[in-house]
Short mmCIF file of C-alpha atoms in Angstrom, two decimals:
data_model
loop_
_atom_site.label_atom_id
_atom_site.label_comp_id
_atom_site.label_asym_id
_atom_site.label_seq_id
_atom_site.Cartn_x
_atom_site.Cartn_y
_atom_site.Cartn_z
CA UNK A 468 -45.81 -192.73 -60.83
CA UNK A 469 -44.76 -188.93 -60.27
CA UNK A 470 -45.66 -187.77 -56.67
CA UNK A 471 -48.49 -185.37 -56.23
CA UNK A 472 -47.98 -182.00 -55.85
CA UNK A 473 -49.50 -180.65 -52.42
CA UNK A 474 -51.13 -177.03 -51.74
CA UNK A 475 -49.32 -174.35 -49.23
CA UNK A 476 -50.86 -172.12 -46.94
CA UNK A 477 -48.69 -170.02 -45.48
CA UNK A 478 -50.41 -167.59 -42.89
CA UNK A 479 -48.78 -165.17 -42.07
CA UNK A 480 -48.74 -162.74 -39.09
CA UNK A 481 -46.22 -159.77 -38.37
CA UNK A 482 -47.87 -156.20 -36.72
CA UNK A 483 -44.02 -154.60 -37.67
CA UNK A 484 -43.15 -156.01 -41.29
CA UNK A 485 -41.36 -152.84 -41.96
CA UNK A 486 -38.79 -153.36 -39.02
CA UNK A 487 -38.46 -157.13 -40.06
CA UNK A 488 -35.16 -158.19 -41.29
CA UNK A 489 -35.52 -162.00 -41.26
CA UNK A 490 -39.69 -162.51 -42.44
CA UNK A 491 -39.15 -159.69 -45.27
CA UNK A 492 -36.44 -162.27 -46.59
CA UNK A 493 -38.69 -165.48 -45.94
CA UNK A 494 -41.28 -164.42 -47.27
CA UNK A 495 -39.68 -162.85 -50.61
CA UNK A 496 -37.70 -166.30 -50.86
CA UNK A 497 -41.28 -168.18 -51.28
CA UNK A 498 -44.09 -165.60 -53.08
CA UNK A 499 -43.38 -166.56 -56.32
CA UNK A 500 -43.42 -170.57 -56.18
CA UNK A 501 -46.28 -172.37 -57.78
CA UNK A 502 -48.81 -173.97 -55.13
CA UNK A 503 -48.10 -171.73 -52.52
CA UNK A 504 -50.14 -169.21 -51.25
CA UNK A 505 -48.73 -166.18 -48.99
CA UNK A 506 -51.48 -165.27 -47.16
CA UNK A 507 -50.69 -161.79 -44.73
CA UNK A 508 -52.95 -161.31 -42.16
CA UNK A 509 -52.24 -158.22 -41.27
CA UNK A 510 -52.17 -156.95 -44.35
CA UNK A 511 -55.77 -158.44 -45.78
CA UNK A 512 -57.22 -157.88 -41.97
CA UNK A 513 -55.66 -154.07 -40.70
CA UNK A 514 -59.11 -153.93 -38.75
CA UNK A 515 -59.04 -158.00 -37.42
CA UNK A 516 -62.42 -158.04 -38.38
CA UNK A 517 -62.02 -161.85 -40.23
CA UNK A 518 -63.80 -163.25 -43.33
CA UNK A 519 -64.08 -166.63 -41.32
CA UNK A 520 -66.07 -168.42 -44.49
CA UNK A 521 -62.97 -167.34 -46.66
CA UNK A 522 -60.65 -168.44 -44.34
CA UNK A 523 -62.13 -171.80 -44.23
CA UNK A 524 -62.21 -171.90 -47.99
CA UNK A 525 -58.75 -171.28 -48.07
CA UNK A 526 -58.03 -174.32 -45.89
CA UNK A 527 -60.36 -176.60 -47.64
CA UNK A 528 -57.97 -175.15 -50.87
CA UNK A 529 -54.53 -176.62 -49.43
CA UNK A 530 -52.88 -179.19 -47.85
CA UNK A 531 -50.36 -177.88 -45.48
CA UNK A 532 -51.05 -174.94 -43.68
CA UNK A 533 -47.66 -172.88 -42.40
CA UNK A 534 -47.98 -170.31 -39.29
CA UNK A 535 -45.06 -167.91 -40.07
CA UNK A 536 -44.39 -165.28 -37.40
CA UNK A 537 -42.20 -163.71 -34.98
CA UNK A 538 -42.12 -165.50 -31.50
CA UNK A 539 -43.57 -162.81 -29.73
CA UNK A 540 -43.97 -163.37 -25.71
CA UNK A 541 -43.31 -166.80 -26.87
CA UNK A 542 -46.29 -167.09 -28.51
CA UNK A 543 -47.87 -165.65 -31.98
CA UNK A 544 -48.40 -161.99 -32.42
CA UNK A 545 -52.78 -161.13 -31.80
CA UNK A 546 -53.94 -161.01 -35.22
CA UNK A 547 -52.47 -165.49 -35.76
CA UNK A 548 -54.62 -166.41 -32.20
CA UNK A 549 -57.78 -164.21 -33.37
CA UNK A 550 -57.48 -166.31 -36.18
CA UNK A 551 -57.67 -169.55 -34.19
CA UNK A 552 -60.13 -168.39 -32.44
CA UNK A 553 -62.65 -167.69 -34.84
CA UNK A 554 -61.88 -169.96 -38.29
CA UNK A 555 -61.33 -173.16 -36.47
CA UNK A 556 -64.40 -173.19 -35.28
CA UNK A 557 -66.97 -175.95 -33.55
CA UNK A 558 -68.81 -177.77 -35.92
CA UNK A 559 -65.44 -176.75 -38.52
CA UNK A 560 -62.30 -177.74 -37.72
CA UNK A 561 -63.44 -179.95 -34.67
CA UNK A 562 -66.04 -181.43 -32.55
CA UNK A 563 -68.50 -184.62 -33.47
CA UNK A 564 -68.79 -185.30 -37.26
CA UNK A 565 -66.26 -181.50 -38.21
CA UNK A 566 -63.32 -183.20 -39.63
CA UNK A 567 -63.05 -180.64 -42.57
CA UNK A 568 -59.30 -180.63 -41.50
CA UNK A 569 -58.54 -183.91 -40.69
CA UNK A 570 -55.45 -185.41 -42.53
CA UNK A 571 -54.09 -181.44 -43.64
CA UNK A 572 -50.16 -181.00 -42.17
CA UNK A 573 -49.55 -177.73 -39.89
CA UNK A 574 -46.15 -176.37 -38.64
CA UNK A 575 -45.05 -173.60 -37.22
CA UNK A 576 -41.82 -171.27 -39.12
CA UNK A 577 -40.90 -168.86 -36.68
CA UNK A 578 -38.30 -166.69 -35.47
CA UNK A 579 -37.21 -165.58 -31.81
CA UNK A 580 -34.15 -163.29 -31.12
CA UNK A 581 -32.90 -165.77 -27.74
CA UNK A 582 -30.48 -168.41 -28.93
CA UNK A 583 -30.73 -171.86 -29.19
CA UNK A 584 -29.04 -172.64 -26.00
CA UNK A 585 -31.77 -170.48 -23.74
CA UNK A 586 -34.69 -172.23 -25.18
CA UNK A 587 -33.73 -175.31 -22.92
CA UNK A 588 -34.16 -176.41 -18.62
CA UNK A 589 -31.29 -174.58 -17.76
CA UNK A 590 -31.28 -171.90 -20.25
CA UNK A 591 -32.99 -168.19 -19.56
CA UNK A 592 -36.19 -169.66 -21.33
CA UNK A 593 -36.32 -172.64 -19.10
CA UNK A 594 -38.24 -174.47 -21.99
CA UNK A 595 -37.59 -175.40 -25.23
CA UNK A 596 -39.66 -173.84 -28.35
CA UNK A 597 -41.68 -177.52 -28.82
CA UNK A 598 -43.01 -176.94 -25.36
CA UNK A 599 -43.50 -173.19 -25.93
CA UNK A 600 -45.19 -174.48 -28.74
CA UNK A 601 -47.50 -177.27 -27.44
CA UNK A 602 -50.72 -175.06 -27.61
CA UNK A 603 -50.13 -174.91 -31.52
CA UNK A 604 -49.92 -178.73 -31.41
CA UNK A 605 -52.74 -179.45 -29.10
CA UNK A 606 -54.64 -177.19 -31.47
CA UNK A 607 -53.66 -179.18 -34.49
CA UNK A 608 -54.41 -182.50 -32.34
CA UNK A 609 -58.06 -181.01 -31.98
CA UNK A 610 -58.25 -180.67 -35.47
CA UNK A 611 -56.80 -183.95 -36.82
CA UNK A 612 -54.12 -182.38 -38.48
CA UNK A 613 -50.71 -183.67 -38.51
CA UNK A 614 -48.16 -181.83 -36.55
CA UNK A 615 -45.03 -181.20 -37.97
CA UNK A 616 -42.09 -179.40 -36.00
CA UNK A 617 -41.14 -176.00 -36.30
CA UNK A 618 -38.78 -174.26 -38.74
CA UNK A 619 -36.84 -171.84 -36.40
CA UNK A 620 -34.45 -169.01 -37.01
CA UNK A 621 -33.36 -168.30 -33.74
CA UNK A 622 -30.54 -165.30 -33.01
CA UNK A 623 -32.48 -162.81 -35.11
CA UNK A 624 -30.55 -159.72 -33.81
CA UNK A 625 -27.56 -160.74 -34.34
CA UNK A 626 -27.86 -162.28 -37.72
CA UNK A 627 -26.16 -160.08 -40.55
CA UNK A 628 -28.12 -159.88 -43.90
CA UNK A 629 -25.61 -162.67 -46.11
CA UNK A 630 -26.64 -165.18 -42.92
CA UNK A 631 -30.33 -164.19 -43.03
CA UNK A 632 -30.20 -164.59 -47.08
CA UNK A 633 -29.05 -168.54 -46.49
CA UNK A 634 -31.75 -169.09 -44.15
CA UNK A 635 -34.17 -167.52 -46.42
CA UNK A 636 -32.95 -170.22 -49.19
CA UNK A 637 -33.15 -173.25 -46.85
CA UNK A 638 -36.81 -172.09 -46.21
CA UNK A 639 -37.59 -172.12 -50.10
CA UNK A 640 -36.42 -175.35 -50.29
CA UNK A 641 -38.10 -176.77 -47.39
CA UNK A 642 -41.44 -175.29 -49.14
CA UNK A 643 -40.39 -176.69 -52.31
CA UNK A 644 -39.71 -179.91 -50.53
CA UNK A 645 -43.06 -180.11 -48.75
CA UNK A 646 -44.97 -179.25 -51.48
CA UNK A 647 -43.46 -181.84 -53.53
CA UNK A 648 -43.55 -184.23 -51.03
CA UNK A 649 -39.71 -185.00 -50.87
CA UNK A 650 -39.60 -185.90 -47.10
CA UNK A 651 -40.32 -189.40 -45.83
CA UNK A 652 -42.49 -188.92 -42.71
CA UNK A 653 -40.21 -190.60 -40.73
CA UNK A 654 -37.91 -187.42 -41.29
CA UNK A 655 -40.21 -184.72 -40.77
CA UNK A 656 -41.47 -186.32 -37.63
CA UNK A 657 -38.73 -187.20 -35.88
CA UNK A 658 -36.36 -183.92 -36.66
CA UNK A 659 -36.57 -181.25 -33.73
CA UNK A 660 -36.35 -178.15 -36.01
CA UNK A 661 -37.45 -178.92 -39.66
CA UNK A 662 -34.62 -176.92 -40.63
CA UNK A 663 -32.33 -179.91 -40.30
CA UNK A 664 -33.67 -182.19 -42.84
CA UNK A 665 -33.21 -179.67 -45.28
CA UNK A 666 -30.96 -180.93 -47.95
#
């Protein structure tokens, strides 16, 4: 029996696209795939005033939801926490008898200009992303979604275009992966970075 194909939502969120160097190539690697949605936030909302009923329709559409952006003040930019703030709403996305959610997969593919080795106790960072990160999960928790860990592309200014171009494929194949459901849950829960179980 083939395995079903799941829905992407990838949400997007990035207030300088036209300086990016890594999300322009992440993105491009993954518009054109069947099941996925790009969905750029900044782009459909330059005011932030949010459709919150089409929002929710879109997450009622799909399966796994992705929150791409930069890791700014290690956290997302305003425009991804708006968002939060207003589509999963009480009565929605949690709170007694709202499990419109419950059972979707959420993960976080991000990139952060610091190094691996300063997102750590003894590093500049003094935590690691996952703990930078534990509001996202908590959120998800709220919602009865499954948590997944990040995808991260740390080093981003130091990363020359050829380097960026391979990360940008390993992303389209995680996507491809997830959406065909490739990855035992055992791997996707257990990896720090999803980027490692990428074959």
């Amino acid at each position: 029996m083939a395995k079903q194909i799941k829905k992407i939502l990838v949400l997007f969120a990035h207030p300088a696209f036209h300086k990016s160097k890594v999300h322009a190539l992440l993105t491009k690697s993954i518009e054109d795939l069947d099941g996925v949605t790009l969905h750029n936030l900044y782009e459909t909302y330059p005011d932030f005033f949010i459709d919150v009923k089409k929002e929710q329709k879109l997450l009622l559409e799909h399966d796994i939801i992705v929150w791409q952006h930069p890791f700014y003040w290690y956290s997302s930019p305003a425009i991804l926490k708006e968002w939060i703030d207003l589509v999963l709403e009480h009565g929605f996305a949690y709170g007694k008898n709202a499990n419109a959610l419950e059972g979707k997969t959420v993960f976080s593919a991000i990139s952060t200009g610091g190094s691996k080795e300063v997102y750590c106790s003894e590093g500049r960072n003094k935590y690691t992303i996952q703990e930078f990160l534990i509001p996202f999960q908590q959120t998800a928790a709220l919602c009865r979604m499954n948590y997944l860990p990040p995808f991260v592309v740390h080093g981003t200014y130091v990363r020359d275009k050829d380097t960026i171009r391979a990360i940008a494929v390993e992303y389209r194949k995680l996507i491809i992966g997830l959406r065909d459901n490739l990855y035992s849950s055992h791997d996707l829960e257990n990896a720090s970075y999803l980027n490692s179980i990428i074959a």
